[in-house]
PDB file of C-alpha atoms in Angstrom:
ATOM      1  CA  ASP A  83      60.903   5.221  22.572  1.00  0.00           C
ATOM      2  CA  SER A  84      61.352   5.683  19.026  1.00  0.00           C
ATOM      3  CA  GLY A  85      62.853   2.550  18.222  1.00  0.00           C
ATOM      4  CA  VAL A  86      65.909   4.220  16.764  1.00  0.00           C
ATOM      5  CA  THR A  87      69.227   3.583  18.817  1.00  0.00           C
ATOM      6  CA  GLN A  88      71.514   6.230  18.406  1.00  0.00           C
ATOM      7  CA  THR A  89      75.403   5.499  20.033  1.00  0.00           C
ATOM      8  CA  PRO A  90      77.295   6.853  21.674  1.00  0.00           C
ATOM      9  CA  LYS A  91      74.633   9.413  23.746  1.00  0.00           C
ATOM     10  CA  HIS A  92      77.478  11.751  24.352  1.00  0.00           C
ATOM     11  CA  LEU A  93      81.116  12.078  23.222  1.00  0.00           C
ATOM     12  CA  ILE A  94      83.816  14.571  23.905  1.00  0.00           C
ATOM     13  CA  THR A  95      87.011  14.817  21.734  1.00  0.00           C
ATOM     14  CA  ALA A  96      89.468  16.804  20.742  1.00  0.00           C
ATOM     15  CA  THR A  97      90.830  18.984  17.418  1.00  0.00           C
ATOM     16  CA  GLY A  98      91.582  16.980  14.722  1.00  0.00           C
ATOM     17  CA  GLN A  99      90.121  13.481  15.880  1.00  0.00           C
ATOM     18  CA  ARG A 100      87.880  11.284  14.442  1.00  0.00           C
ATOM     19  CA  VAL A 101      85.252  10.138  15.962  1.00  0.00           C
ATOM     20  CA  THR A 102      81.875   7.268  14.603  1.00  0.00           C
ATOM     21  CA  LEU A 103      78.115   7.865  15.641  1.00  0.00           C
ATOM     22  CA  ARG A 104      76.365   4.447  14.954  1.00  0.00           C
ATOM     23  CA  CYS A 105      72.255   4.633  14.479  1.00  0.00           C
ATOM     24  CA  SER A 106      70.006   1.253  14.387  1.00  0.00           C
ATOM     25  CA  PRO A 107      67.024   2.174  12.523  1.00  0.00           C
ATOM     26  CA  ARG A 108      63.353   0.932  13.413  1.00  0.00           C
ATOM     27  CA  SER A 109      62.554  -2.960  12.369  1.00  0.00           C
ATOM     28  CA  GLY A 110      61.827  -2.588   8.908  1.00  0.00           C
ATOM     29  CA  ASP A 111      62.935   0.620   8.645  1.00  0.00           C
ATOM     30  CA  LEU A 112      64.714   0.653   5.312  1.00  0.00           C
ATOM     31  CA  SER A 113      65.884   4.588   5.086  1.00  0.00           C
ATOM     32  CA  VAL A 114      67.971   6.651   7.263  1.00  0.00           C
ATOM     33  CA  TYR A 115      68.958  10.035   7.690  1.00  0.00           C
ATOM     34  CA  TRP A 116      71.204  12.255   9.591  1.00  0.00           C
ATOM     35  CA  TYR A 117      70.984  15.663  10.651  1.00  0.00           C
ATOM     36  CA  GLN A 118      72.927  18.032  12.441  1.00  0.00           C
ATOM     37  CA  GLN A 119      71.508  20.332  14.821  1.00  0.00           C
ATOM     38  CA  SER A 120      73.630  23.625  16.173  1.00  0.00           C
ATOM     39  CA  LEU A 121      71.909  26.735  18.000  1.00  0.00           C
ATOM     40  CA  ASP A 122      73.425  28.728  14.957  1.00  0.00           C
ATOM     41  CA  GLN A 123      72.416  26.705  12.139  1.00  0.00           C
ATOM     42  CA  GLY A 124      69.035  24.683  13.524  1.00  0.00           C
ATOM     43  CA  LEU A 125      68.130  21.563  11.751  1.00  0.00           C
ATOM     44  CA  GLN A 126      70.600  20.306   9.223  1.00  0.00           C
ATOM     45  CA  PHE A 127      69.875  17.311   7.024  1.00  0.00           C
ATOM     46  CA  LEU A 128      73.145  15.701   6.032  1.00  0.00           C
ATOM     47  CA  ILE A 129      72.447  12.716   4.165  1.00  0.00           C
ATOM     48  CA  HIS A 130      70.015  10.156   3.354  1.00  0.00           C
ATOM     49  CA  TYR A 131      70.282   6.117   2.527  1.00  0.00           C
ATOM     50  CA  TYR A 132      67.778   3.817   1.198  1.00  0.00           C
ATOM     51  CA  ASN A 133      68.577  -0.083   1.661  1.00  0.00           C
ATOM     52  CA  GLY A 134      72.019   0.761   1.655  1.00  0.00           C
ATOM     53  CA  GLU A 135      72.809   3.125  -1.192  1.00  0.00           C
ATOM     54  CA  GLU A 136      73.157   6.845  -0.740  1.00  0.00           C
ATOM     55  CA  ARG A 137      69.864   8.577  -1.804  1.00  0.00           C
ATOM     56  CA  ALA A 138      70.129  12.270  -1.055  1.00  0.00           C
ATOM     57  CA  LYS A 139      72.970  14.694   0.265  1.00  0.00           C
ATOM     58  CA  GLY A 140      72.466  17.832   2.130  1.00  0.00           C
ATOM     59  CA  ASN A 141      75.143  20.306   3.673  1.00  0.00           C
ATOM     60  CA  ILE A 142      77.503  17.328   4.809  1.00  0.00           C
ATOM     61  CA  LEU A 143      81.134  18.704   4.825  1.00  0.00           C
ATOM     62  CA  GLU A 144      83.641  16.195   2.968  1.00  0.00           C
ATOM     63  CA  ARG A 145      85.007  15.383   5.909  1.00  0.00           C
ATOM     64  CA  PHE A 146      82.477  13.426   6.949  1.00  0.00           C
ATOM     65  CA  SER A 147      81.012  10.203   5.499  1.00  0.00           C
ATOM     66  CA  ALA A 148      78.263   8.145   6.043  1.00  0.00           C
ATOM     67  CA  GLN A 149      77.227   4.493   5.443  1.00  0.00           C
ATOM     68  CA  GLN A 150      74.749   2.190   5.455  1.00  0.00           C
ATOM     69  CA  PHE A 151      75.524  -1.495   6.009  1.00  0.00           C
ATOM     70  CA  PRO A 152      73.215  -5.137   4.725  1.00  0.00           C
ATOM     71  CA  ASP A 153      71.673  -5.121   8.166  1.00  0.00           C
ATOM     72  CA  LEU A 154      70.279  -1.543   8.042  1.00  0.00           C
ATOM     73  CA  HIS A 155      72.722   0.048  10.861  1.00  0.00           C
ATOM     74  CA  SER A 156      74.683   3.248   9.443  1.00  0.00           C
ATOM     75  CA  GLU A 157      77.387   4.938  10.366  1.00  0.00           C
ATOM     76  CA  LEU A 158      78.479   7.911  10.374  1.00  0.00           C
ATOM     77  CA  ASN A 159      82.218   9.199  10.660  1.00  0.00           C
ATOM     78  CA  LEU A 160      83.725  12.533  11.524  1.00  0.00           C
ATOM     79  CA  SER A 161      86.807  13.360  10.640  1.00  0.00           C
ATOM     80  CA  SER A 162      89.311  16.206  11.180  1.00  0.00           C
ATOM     81  CA  LEU A 163      87.424  17.747  13.898  1.00  0.00           C
ATOM     82  CA  GLU A 164      86.546  21.193  14.932  1.00  0.00           C
ATOM     83  CA  LEU A 165      85.297  23.198  17.105  1.00  0.00           C
ATOM     84  CA  GLY A 166      82.557  24.093  15.382  1.00  0.00           C
ATOM     85  CA  ASP A 167      81.560  20.448  14.775  1.00  0.00           C
ATOM     86  CA  SER A 168      80.228  20.860  18.196  1.00  0.00           C
ATOM     87  CA  ALA A 169      76.371  19.995  17.890  1.00  0.00           C
ATOM     88  CA  LEU A 170      73.367  17.285  18.029  1.00  0.00           C
ATOM     89  CA  TYR A 171      73.827  14.100  15.463  1.00  0.00           C
ATOM     90  CA  PHE A 172      70.697  12.607  15.118  1.00  0.00           C
ATOM     91  CA  CYS A 173      69.486   9.842  12.978  1.00  0.00           C
ATOM     92  CA  ALA A 174      66.618   9.152  11.682  1.00  0.00           C
ATOM     93  CA  SER A 175      64.352   6.365   9.731  1.00  0.00           C
ATOM     94  CA  SER A 176      61.331   5.452   7.772  1.00  0.00           C
ATOM     95  CA  VAL A 177      60.026   2.323   6.127  1.00  0.00           C
ATOM     96  CA  ALA A 178      59.650   4.351   2.638  1.00  0.00           C
ATOM     97  CA  GLY A 179      61.752   7.647   0.873  1.00  0.00           C
ATOM     98  CA  GLN A 180      62.310  10.593   2.478  1.00  0.00           C
ATOM     99  CA  GLY A 181      59.129  12.710   3.311  1.00  0.00           C
ATOM    100  CA  GLN A 182      57.203  10.113   1.820  1.00  0.00           C
ATOM    101  CA  THR A 183      56.052   9.093   5.288  1.00  0.00           C
ATOM    102  CA  GLU A 184      56.310   9.889   9.337  1.00  0.00           C
ATOM    103  CA  ALA A 185      59.992   9.404   9.922  1.00  0.00           C
ATOM    104  CA  PHE A 186      61.196   8.463  13.516  1.00  0.00           C
ATOM    105  CA  PHE A 187      64.531  10.314  15.469  1.00  0.00           C
ATOM    106  CA  GLY A 188      66.348   8.663  18.029  1.00  0.00           C
ATOM    107  CA  GLN A 189      67.776  10.448  20.653  1.00  0.00           C
ATOM    108  CA  GLY A 190      71.081  11.935  19.345  1.00  0.00           C
ATOM    109  CA  THR A 191      74.389  12.392  19.784  1.00  0.00           C
ATOM    110  CA  ARG A 192      76.093  15.105  21.640  1.00  0.00           C
ATOM    111  CA  LEU A 193      79.279  15.813  20.196  1.00  0.00           C
ATOM    112  CA  THR A 194      81.931  18.172  21.866  1.00  0.00           C
ATOM    113  CA  VAL A 195      85.338  18.625  20.437  1.00  0.00           C
ATOM    114  CA  VAL A 196      87.318  20.933  22.851  1.00  0.00           C
TER     115      VAL A 196
ATOM    116  CA  SER B 572      69.207  26.630   3.470  1.00  0.00           C
ATOM    117  CA  GLN B 573      65.799  26.084   5.717  1.00  0.00           C
ATOM    118  CA  GLN B 574      62.320  25.124   3.567  1.00  0.00           C
ATOM    119  CA  GLY B 575      60.422  26.286   5.910  1.00  0.00           C
ATOM    120  CA  GLU B 576      60.053  29.150   8.684  1.00  0.00           C
ATOM    121  CA  GLU B 577      58.187  28.947  11.591  1.00  0.00           C
ATOM    122  CA  ASP B 578      56.642  32.147  13.592  1.00  0.00           C
ATOM    123  CA  PRO B 579      56.203  33.044  15.585  1.00  0.00           C
ATOM    124  CA  GLN B 580      60.217  32.133  17.076  1.00  0.00           C
ATOM    125  CA  ALA B 581      58.948  31.886  19.990  1.00  0.00           C
ATOM    126  CA  LEU B 582      55.306  32.077  22.068  1.00  0.00           C
ATOM    127  CA  SER B 583      54.759  32.167  25.793  1.00  0.00           C
ATOM    128  CA  ILE B 584      50.864  30.908  26.961  1.00  0.00           C
ATOM    129  CA  GLN B 585      48.851  30.249  30.074  1.00  0.00           C
ATOM    130  CA  GLU B 586      47.745  26.693  30.898  1.00  0.00           C
ATOM    131  CA  GLY B 587      44.815  26.162  28.869  1.00  0.00           C
ATOM    132  CA  GLU B 588      45.002  28.592  26.262  1.00  0.00           C
ATOM    133  CA  ASN B 589      45.595  27.884  22.619  1.00  0.00           C
ATOM    134  CA  ALA B 590      48.694  27.941  20.999  1.00  0.00           C
ATOM    135  CA  THR B 591      49.013  28.890  17.418  1.00  0.00           C
ATOM    136  CA  MET B 592      52.425  28.343  15.157  1.00  0.00           C
ATOM    137  CA  ASN B 593      52.293  29.179  11.559  1.00  0.00           C
ATOM    138  CA  CYS B 594      55.005  27.416   8.912  1.00  0.00           C
ATOM    139  CA  SER B 595      55.645  29.293   5.568  1.00  0.00           C
ATOM    140  CA  TYR B 596      57.505  26.885   2.833  1.00  0.00           C
ATOM    141  CA  LYS B 597      59.090  28.480  -0.514  1.00  0.00           C
ATOM    142  CA  THR B 598      58.450  24.797  -3.119  1.00  0.00           C
ATOM    143  CA  SER B 599      55.869  23.021  -4.494  1.00  0.00           C
ATOM    144  CA  ILE B 600      55.660  20.305  -1.567  1.00  0.00           C
ATOM    145  CA  ASN B 601      53.834  16.433  -1.250  1.00  0.00           C
ATOM    146  CA  ASN B 602      53.166  16.949   2.036  1.00  0.00           C
ATOM    147  CA  LEU B 603      53.922  18.868   5.181  1.00  0.00           C
ATOM    148  CA  GLN B 604      54.847  17.260   8.485  1.00  0.00           C
ATOM    149  CA  TRP B 605      54.790  18.839  12.281  1.00  0.00           C
ATOM    150  CA  TYR B 606      57.402  17.437  14.186  1.00  0.00           C
ATOM    151  CA  ARG B 607      57.979  18.401  18.339  1.00  0.00           C
ATOM    152  CA  GLN B 608      61.709  18.332  20.048  1.00  0.00           C
ATOM    153  CA  ASN B 609      61.611  18.503  23.996  1.00  0.00           C
ATOM    154  CA  SER B 610      64.986  20.355  25.185  1.00  0.00           C
ATOM    155  CA  GLY B 611      68.518  18.252  23.936  1.00  0.00           C
ATOM    156  CA  ARG B 612      66.125  15.477  22.904  1.00  0.00           C
ATOM    157  CA  GLY B 613      64.553  13.586  19.918  1.00  0.00           C
ATOM    158  CA  LEU B 614      62.019  14.638  17.506  1.00  0.00           C
ATOM    159  CA  VAL B 615      58.527  13.177  17.351  1.00  0.00           C
ATOM    160  CA  HIS B 616      55.620  13.030  14.626  1.00  0.00           C
ATOM    161  CA  LEU B 617      53.091  15.058  14.959  1.00  0.00           C
ATOM    162  CA  ILE B 618      51.165  14.751  12.398  1.00  0.00           C
ATOM    163  CA  LEU B 619      51.512  13.900   8.348  1.00  0.00           C
ATOM    164  CA  ILE B 620      48.547  16.517   6.221  1.00  0.00           C
ATOM    165  CA  ARG B 621      48.922  15.829   2.443  1.00  0.00           C
ATOM    166  CA  SER B 622      49.212  18.727  -0.189  1.00  0.00           C
ATOM    167  CA  ASN B 623      45.312  17.501  -1.348  1.00  0.00           C
ATOM    168  CA  GLU B 624      44.337  18.589   2.208  1.00  0.00           C
ATOM    169  CA  ARG B 625      43.417  22.049   4.283  1.00  0.00           C
ATOM    170  CA  GLU B 626      42.737  20.072   7.616  1.00  0.00           C
ATOM    171  CA  LYS B 627      43.925  17.300   9.857  1.00  0.00           C
ATOM    172  CA  HIS B 628      43.102  16.525  13.732  1.00  0.00           C
ATOM    173  CA  SER B 629      44.579  14.639  15.859  1.00  0.00           C
ATOM    174  CA  GLY B 630      43.590  15.302  19.504  1.00  0.00           C
ATOM    175  CA  ARG B 631      44.130  18.822  20.723  1.00  0.00           C
ATOM    176  CA  LEU B 632      45.898  19.375  17.373  1.00  0.00           C
ATOM    177  CA  ARG B 633      44.713  20.979  14.004  1.00  0.00           C
ATOM    178  CA  VAL B 634      46.470  21.635  11.382  1.00  0.00           C
ATOM    179  CA  THR B 635      46.421  23.361   8.452  1.00  0.00           C
ATOM    180  CA  LEU B 636      47.502  24.123   4.439  1.00  0.00           C
ATOM    181  CA  ASP B 637      47.049  26.522   2.408  1.00  0.00           C
ATOM    182  CA  THR B 638      49.129  25.537  -0.481  1.00  0.00           C
ATOM    183  CA  SER B 639      48.549  28.798  -2.236  1.00  0.00           C
ATOM    184  CA  LYS B 640      49.637  30.500   0.482  1.00  0.00           C
ATOM    185  CA  LYS B 641      52.772  28.379   1.210  1.00  0.00           C
ATOM    186  CA  SER B 642      51.659  28.054   4.170  1.00  0.00           C
ATOM    187  CA  SER B 643      50.586  25.627   7.540  1.00  0.00           C
ATOM    188  CA  SER B 644      50.036  26.452  10.679  1.00  0.00           C
ATOM    189  CA  LEU B 645      49.543  24.143  14.109  1.00  0.00           C
ATOM    190  CA  LEU B 646      46.851  24.635  16.555  1.00  0.00           C
ATOM    191  CA  ILE B 647      47.524  22.597  20.007  1.00  0.00           C
ATOM    192  CA  THR B 648      44.271  23.771  22.296  1.00  0.00           C
ATOM    193  CA  ALA B 649      43.698  23.521  25.802  1.00  0.00           C
ATOM    194  CA  SER B 650      47.524  23.968  26.473  1.00  0.00           C
ATOM    195  CA  ARG B 651      49.516  21.751  29.144  1.00  0.00           C
ATOM    196  CA  ALA B 652      52.422  22.833  30.848  1.00  0.00           C
ATOM    197  CA  ALA B 653      53.607  19.406  29.028  1.00  0.00           C
ATOM    198  CA  ASP B 654      53.465  20.925  25.581  1.00  0.00           C
ATOM    199  CA  THR B 655      56.258  22.763  26.540  1.00  0.00           C
ATOM    200  CA  ALA B 656      58.349  22.225  23.937  1.00  0.00           C
ATOM    201  CA  SER B 657      59.599  23.179  19.939  1.00  0.00           C
ATOM    202  CA  TYR B 658      57.946  22.811  17.624  1.00  0.00           C
ATOM    203  CA  PHE B 659      59.047  21.968  13.536  1.00  0.00           C
ATOM    204  CA  CYS B 660      57.009  22.366  10.285  1.00  0.00           C
ATOM    205  CA  ALA B 661      59.134  20.280   7.725  1.00  0.00           C
ATOM    206  CA  SER B 662      58.791  19.093   3.994  1.00  0.00           C
ATOM    207  CA  ILE B 663      60.629  18.333   0.842  1.00  0.00           C
ATOM    208  CA  SER B 664      62.534  20.886  -0.715  1.00  0.00           C
ATOM    209  CA  SER B 665      62.240  20.923  -4.690  1.00  0.00           C
ATOM    210  CA  GLY B 666      64.891  19.809  -7.710  1.00  0.00           C
ATOM    211  CA  SER B 667      66.313  15.955  -7.254  1.00  0.00           C
ATOM    212  CA  ALA B 668      67.636  15.867  -3.973  1.00  0.00           C
ATOM    213  CA  ARG B 669      64.283  14.991  -2.291  1.00  0.00           C
ATOM    214  CA  GLN B 670      65.279  15.992   1.413  1.00  0.00           C
ATOM    215  CA  LEU B 671      63.532  16.191   4.562  1.00  0.00           C
ATOM    216  CA  THR B 672      63.676  19.922   5.669  1.00  0.00           C
ATOM    217  CA  PHE B 673      62.739  21.040   8.315  1.00  0.00           C
ATOM    218  CA  GLY B 674      61.859  25.233   9.274  1.00  0.00           C
ATOM    219  CA  SER B 675      64.026  27.019  12.431  1.00  0.00           C
ATOM    220  CA  GLY B 676      61.281  26.171  14.832  1.00  0.00           C
ATOM    221  CA  THR B 677      58.935  27.684  17.442  1.00  0.00           C
ATOM    222  CA  GLN B 678      59.620  27.075  20.989  1.00  0.00           C
ATOM    223  CA  LEU B 679      56.534  27.205  22.971  1.00  0.00           C
ATOM    224  CA  THR B 680      56.490  27.934  26.584  1.00  0.00           C
ATOM    225  CA  VAL B 681      53.511  26.535  28.644  1.00  0.00           C
ATOM    226  CA  LEU B 682      53.283  28.512  32.192  1.00  0.00           C
ATOM    227  CA  PRO B 683      51.351  26.588  35.068  1.00  0.00           C
TER     228      PRO B 683
END
């Protein structure tokens, strides 16, 4: 158990809909990262938050947004969903900024858009 | 874009044999990390090697880093069936957007 909790584990929704994925980082970790993993694109970095502030943005679509709350949990919002958004979405946390220390990954949310 | 590229993409060996996976990256790094992923599960951090280190050991894992060639290798000795997983290297990309970017991974299958 990495200590990072992601909910829900599975999500099935229709095209055009909006979903929210939730992540609770390990106790004491200030950084939260979101990744998307699909068969054709591999593991893609989406966004990084540190102590409530956005620190880095990767290949995140404009239809996607995220935030980190004062209690350090984070949410990833995906809207106007398309079939191609079907993927595993991982959240990870670390004590320090990205890449300086190891990252701890949650078990992921498997999103299926039908 | 992928910062690291693993080689080979897939590797199949017998239990007890050693497995070597290679990673090449494009830009200067502070450190390079290796992660393991069991099918459909979250990634698990294995080892971190800093740019001023050349070799690091952790149990049956041995990681080397050659910054002049921008490459790293992960050696798993005396492999077990339970080592079957995908292995990824990860490093920070260049520029102001400090992203921990993962390679495409090596799928390792250890046959009993």
